[in-house]
CSV table of C-alpha atoms in Angstrom, one decimal:
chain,number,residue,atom,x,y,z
A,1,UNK,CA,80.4,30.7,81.2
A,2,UNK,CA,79.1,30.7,77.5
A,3,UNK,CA,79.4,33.2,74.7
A,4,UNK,CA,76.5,35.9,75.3
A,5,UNK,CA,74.2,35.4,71.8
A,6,UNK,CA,73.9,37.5,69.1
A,7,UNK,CA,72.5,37.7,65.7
A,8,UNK,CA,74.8,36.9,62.9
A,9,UNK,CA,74.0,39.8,60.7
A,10,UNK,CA,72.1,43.0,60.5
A,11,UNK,CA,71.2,45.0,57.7
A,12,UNK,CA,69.6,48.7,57.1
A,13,UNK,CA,69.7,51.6,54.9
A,14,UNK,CA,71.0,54.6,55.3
A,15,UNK,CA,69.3,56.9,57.8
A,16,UNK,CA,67.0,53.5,59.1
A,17,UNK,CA,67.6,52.7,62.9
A,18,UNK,CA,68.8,48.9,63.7
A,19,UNK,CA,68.9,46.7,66.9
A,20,UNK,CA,71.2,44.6,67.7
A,21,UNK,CA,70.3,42.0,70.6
A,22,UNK,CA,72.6,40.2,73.3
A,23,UNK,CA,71.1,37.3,75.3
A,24,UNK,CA,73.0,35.8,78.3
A,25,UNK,CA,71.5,34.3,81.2
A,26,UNK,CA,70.9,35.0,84.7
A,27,UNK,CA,73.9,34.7,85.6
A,28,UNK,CA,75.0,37.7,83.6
A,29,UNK,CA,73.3,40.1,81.7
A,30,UNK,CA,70.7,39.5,83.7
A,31,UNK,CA,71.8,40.1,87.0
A,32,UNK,CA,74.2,42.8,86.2
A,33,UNK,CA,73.8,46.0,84.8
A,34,UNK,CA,77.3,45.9,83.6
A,35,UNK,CA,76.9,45.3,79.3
A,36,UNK,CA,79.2,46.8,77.5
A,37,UNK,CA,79.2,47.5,73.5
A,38,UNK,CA,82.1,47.3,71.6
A,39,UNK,CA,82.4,48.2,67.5
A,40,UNK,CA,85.1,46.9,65.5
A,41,UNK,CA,86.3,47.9,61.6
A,42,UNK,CA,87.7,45.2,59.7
A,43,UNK,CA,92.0,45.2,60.8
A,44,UNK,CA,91.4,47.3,64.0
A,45,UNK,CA,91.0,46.9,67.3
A,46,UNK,CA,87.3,47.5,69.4
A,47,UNK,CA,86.0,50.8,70.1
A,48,UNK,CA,84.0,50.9,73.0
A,49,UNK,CA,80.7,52.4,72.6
A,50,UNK,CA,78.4,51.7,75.6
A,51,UNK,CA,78.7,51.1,78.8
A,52,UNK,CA,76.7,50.1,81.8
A,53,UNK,CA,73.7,49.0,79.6
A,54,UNK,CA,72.8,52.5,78.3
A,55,UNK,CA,75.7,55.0,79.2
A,56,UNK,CA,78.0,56.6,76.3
A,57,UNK,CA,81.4,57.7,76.7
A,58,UNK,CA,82.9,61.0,75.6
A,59,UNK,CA,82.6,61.3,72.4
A,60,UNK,CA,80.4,58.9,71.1
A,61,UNK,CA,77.5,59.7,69.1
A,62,UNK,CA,74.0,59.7,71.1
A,63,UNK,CA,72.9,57.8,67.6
A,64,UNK,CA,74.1,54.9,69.8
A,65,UNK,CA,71.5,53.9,72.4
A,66,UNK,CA,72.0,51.0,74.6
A,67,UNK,CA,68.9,49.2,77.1
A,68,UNK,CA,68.3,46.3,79.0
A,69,UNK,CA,65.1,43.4,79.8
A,70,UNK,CA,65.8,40.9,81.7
A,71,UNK,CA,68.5,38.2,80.0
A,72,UNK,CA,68.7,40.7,77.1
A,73,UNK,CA,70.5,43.7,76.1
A,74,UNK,CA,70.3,46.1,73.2
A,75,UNK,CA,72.4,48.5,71.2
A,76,UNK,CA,70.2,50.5,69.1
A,77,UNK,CA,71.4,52.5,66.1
A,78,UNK,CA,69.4,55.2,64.8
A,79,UNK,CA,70.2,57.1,61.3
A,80,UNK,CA,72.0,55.0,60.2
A,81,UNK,CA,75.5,55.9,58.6
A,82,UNK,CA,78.0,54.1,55.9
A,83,UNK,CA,80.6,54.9,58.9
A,84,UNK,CA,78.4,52.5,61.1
A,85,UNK,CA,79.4,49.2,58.9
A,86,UNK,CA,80.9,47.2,61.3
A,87,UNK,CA,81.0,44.0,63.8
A,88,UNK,CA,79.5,44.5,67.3
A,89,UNK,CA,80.3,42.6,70.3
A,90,UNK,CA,78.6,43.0,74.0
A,91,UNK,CA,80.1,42.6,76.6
A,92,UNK,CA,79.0,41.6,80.2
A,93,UNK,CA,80.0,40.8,83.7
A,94,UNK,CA,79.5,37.4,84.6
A,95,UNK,CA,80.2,37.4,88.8
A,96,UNK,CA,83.4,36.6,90.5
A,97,UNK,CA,85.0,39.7,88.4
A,98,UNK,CA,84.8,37.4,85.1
A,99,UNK,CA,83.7,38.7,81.9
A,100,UNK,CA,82.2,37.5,78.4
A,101,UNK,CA,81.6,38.8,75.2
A,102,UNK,CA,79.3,38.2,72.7
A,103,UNK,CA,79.7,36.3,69.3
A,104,UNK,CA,79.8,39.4,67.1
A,105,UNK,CA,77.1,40.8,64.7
A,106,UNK,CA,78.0,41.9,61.5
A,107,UNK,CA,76.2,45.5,60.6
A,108,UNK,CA,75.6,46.1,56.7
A,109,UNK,CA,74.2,49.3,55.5
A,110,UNK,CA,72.6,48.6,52.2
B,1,UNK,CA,96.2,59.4,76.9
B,2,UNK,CA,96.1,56.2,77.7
B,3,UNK,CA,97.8,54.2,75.3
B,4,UNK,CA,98.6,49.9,75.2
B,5,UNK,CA,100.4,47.9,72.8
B,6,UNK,CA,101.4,44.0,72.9
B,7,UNK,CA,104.2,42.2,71.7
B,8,UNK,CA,105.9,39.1,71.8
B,9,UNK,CA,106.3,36.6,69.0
B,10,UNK,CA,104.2,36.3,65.9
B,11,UNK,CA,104.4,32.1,65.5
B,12,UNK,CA,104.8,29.2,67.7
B,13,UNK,CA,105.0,25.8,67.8
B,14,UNK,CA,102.5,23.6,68.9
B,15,UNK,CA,102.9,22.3,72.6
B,16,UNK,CA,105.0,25.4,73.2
B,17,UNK,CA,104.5,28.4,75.9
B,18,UNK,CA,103.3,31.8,74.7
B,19,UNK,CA,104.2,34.6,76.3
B,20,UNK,CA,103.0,37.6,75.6
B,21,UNK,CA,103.3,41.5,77.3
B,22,UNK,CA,101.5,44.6,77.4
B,23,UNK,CA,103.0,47.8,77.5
B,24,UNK,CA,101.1,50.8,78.4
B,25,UNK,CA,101.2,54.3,79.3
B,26,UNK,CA,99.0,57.1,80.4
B,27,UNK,CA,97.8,55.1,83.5
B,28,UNK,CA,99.4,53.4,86.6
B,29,UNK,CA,98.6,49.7,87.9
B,30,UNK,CA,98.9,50.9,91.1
B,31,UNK,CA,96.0,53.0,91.0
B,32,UNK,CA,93.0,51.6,92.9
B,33,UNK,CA,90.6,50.8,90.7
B,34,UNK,CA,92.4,50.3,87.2
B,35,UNK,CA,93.4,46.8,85.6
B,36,UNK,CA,94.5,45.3,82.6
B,37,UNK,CA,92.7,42.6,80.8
B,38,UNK,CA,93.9,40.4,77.5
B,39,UNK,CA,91.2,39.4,74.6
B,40,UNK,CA,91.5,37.2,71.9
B,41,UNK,CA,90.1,36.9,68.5
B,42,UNK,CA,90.9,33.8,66.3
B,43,UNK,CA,90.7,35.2,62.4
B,44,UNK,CA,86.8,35.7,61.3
B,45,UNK,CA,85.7,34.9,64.6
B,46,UNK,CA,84.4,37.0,67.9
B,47,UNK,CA,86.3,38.3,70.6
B,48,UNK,CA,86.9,36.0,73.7
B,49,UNK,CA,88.0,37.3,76.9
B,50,UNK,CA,91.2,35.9,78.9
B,51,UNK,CA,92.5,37.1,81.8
B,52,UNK,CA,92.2,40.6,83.9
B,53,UNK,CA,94.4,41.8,86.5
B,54,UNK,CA,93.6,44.6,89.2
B,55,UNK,CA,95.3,47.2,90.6
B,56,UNK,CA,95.3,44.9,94.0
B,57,UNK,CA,97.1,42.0,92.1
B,58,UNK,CA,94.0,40.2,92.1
B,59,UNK,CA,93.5,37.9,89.2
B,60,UNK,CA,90.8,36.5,87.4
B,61,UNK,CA,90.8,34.0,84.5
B,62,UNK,CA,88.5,32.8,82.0
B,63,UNK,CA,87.2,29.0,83.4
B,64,UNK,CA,87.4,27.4,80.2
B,65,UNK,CA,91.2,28.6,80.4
B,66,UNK,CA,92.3,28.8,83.7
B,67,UNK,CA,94.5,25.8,83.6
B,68,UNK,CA,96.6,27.6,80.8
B,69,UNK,CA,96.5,30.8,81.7
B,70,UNK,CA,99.2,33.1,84.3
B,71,UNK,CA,98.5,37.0,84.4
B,72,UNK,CA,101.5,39.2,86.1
B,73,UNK,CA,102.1,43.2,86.3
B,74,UNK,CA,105.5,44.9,87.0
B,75,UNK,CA,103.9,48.1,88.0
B,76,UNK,CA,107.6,49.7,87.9
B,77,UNK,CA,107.6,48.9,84.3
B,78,UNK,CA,104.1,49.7,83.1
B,79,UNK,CA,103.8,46.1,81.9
B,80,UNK,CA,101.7,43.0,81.9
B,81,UNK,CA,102.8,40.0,81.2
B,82,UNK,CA,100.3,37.2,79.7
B,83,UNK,CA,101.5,33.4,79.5
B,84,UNK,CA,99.7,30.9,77.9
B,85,UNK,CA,100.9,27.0,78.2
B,86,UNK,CA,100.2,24.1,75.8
B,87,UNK,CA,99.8,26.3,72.6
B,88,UNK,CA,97.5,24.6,69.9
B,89,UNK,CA,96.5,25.7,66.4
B,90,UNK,CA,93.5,26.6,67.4
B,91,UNK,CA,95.1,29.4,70.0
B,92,UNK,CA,96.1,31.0,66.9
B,93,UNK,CA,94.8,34.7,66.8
B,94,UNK,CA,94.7,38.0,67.5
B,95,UNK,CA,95.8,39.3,71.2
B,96,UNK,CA,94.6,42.3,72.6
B,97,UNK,CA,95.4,43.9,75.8
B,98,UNK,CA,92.7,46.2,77.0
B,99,UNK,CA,93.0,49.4,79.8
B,100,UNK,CA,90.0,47.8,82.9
B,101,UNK,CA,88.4,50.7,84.6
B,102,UNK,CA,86.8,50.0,88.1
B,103,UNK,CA,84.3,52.6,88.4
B,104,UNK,CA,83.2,52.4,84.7
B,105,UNK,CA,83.6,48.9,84.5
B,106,UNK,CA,84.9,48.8,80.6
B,107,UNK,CA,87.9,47.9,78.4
B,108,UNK,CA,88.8,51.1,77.0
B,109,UNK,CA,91.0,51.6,74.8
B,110,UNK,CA,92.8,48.9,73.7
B,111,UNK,CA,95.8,47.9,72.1
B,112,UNK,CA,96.3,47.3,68.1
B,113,UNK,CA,96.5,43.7,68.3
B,114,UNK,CA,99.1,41.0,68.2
B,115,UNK,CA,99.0,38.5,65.6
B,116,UNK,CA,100.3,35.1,67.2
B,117,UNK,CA,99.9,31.8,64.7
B,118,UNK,CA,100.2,28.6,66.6
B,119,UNK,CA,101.9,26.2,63.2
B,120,UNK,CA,104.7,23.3,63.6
């Protein structure tokens, strides 16, 4: 069970859409339609933004878009706001009711 | 409103046992379908998940962990109780307790975060 990958860093300007991308394997995101994204300001604790691939909960903005092909998830953010600055981490289900997370992208809006 | 927050204490010695607890409200662990799960995030780095109880008492636990790791609920309480043996510097970070729902299968919300630094 290894960290799900993700990019390091993102960047994009204000009102630009970014993608964030979250490979696992087969043995996760792959087989599972159970990814889950999470957003997190500096000193606070994750905010969950997606779940099941591509649902929102209550109250999160449909700017946040989530999708799925094959080993690799996506969390799309269009019109892009300073409020977006964040980290993101995925999430999935891994079998046998065990989960893993991603290793965290860092979003910059120029 | 569903509502979690951890505690237990902020530094430990290395070799020691960390235990850590979960207090919550706005939900029952007797519920079918809810649990409680713990996450950890060393300083600067990603999140890494722990431990999850269910509703059922069934317990899962991160492999690379399991050796170290117990999970309990006292549903009378509204508590989880996380213990971690053999405590090394590189335990040291931020521990979250998270709300598990079955149905929706996410961590939502979660708790503010314990600092725990593992130092002799």
């Amino acid at each position: 069970q290894s960290a799900l990958t993700q990019p390091a860093s993102v960047s994009g300007s204000p009102g630009q859409s970014i993608t964030i991308s979250c490979t696992g394997t087969s043995s996760d995101v792959g087989s599972y339609n159970l990814v889950s994204w999470y957003q997190q300001h500096p000193g606070k604790a994750p905010k969950l933004m997606i779940y099941e691939v591509s649902k929102r909960p209550s109250g999160v903005s449909n700017r946040f878009s989530g999708s799925k092909s094959g080993n690799t998830a996506s969390l799309t953010i269009s019109g892009l706001q300073a409020e977006d600055e964040a980290d993101y981490y995925c999430c999935s289900y891994a079998g046998s009711s065990l989960w893993v997370f991603g290793g965290g992208t860092k979003l910059t809006v120029l | 409103q569903i509502t979690l927050k951890e505690s237990g204490p902020t530094l430990v010695k290395p070799t020691q046992t960390l235990t850590l607890t979960c207090t919550f409200s706005g939900f029952s662990l007797s519920t079918s379908g809810v649990g409680v799960g713990w996450i950890r995030q060393p300083p600067g780095k990603a999140l890494e998940w722990l431990a999850l109880i269910y509703w059922d008492d069934d317990k899962r636990y991160s492999p690379s962990l399991k050796s170290r790791l117990t999970i309990t609920k006292d549903t009378s309480k509204n508590q989880v109780v996380l213990t971690m043996t053999n405590m090394d510097p590189v335990d040291t970070a931020t521990y979250y307790c998270a709300h598990f729902n079955w149905e929706y299968n996410w961590f939502d919300p979660w708790g503010q975060g314990t600092l725990v630094t593992v130092s002799s």
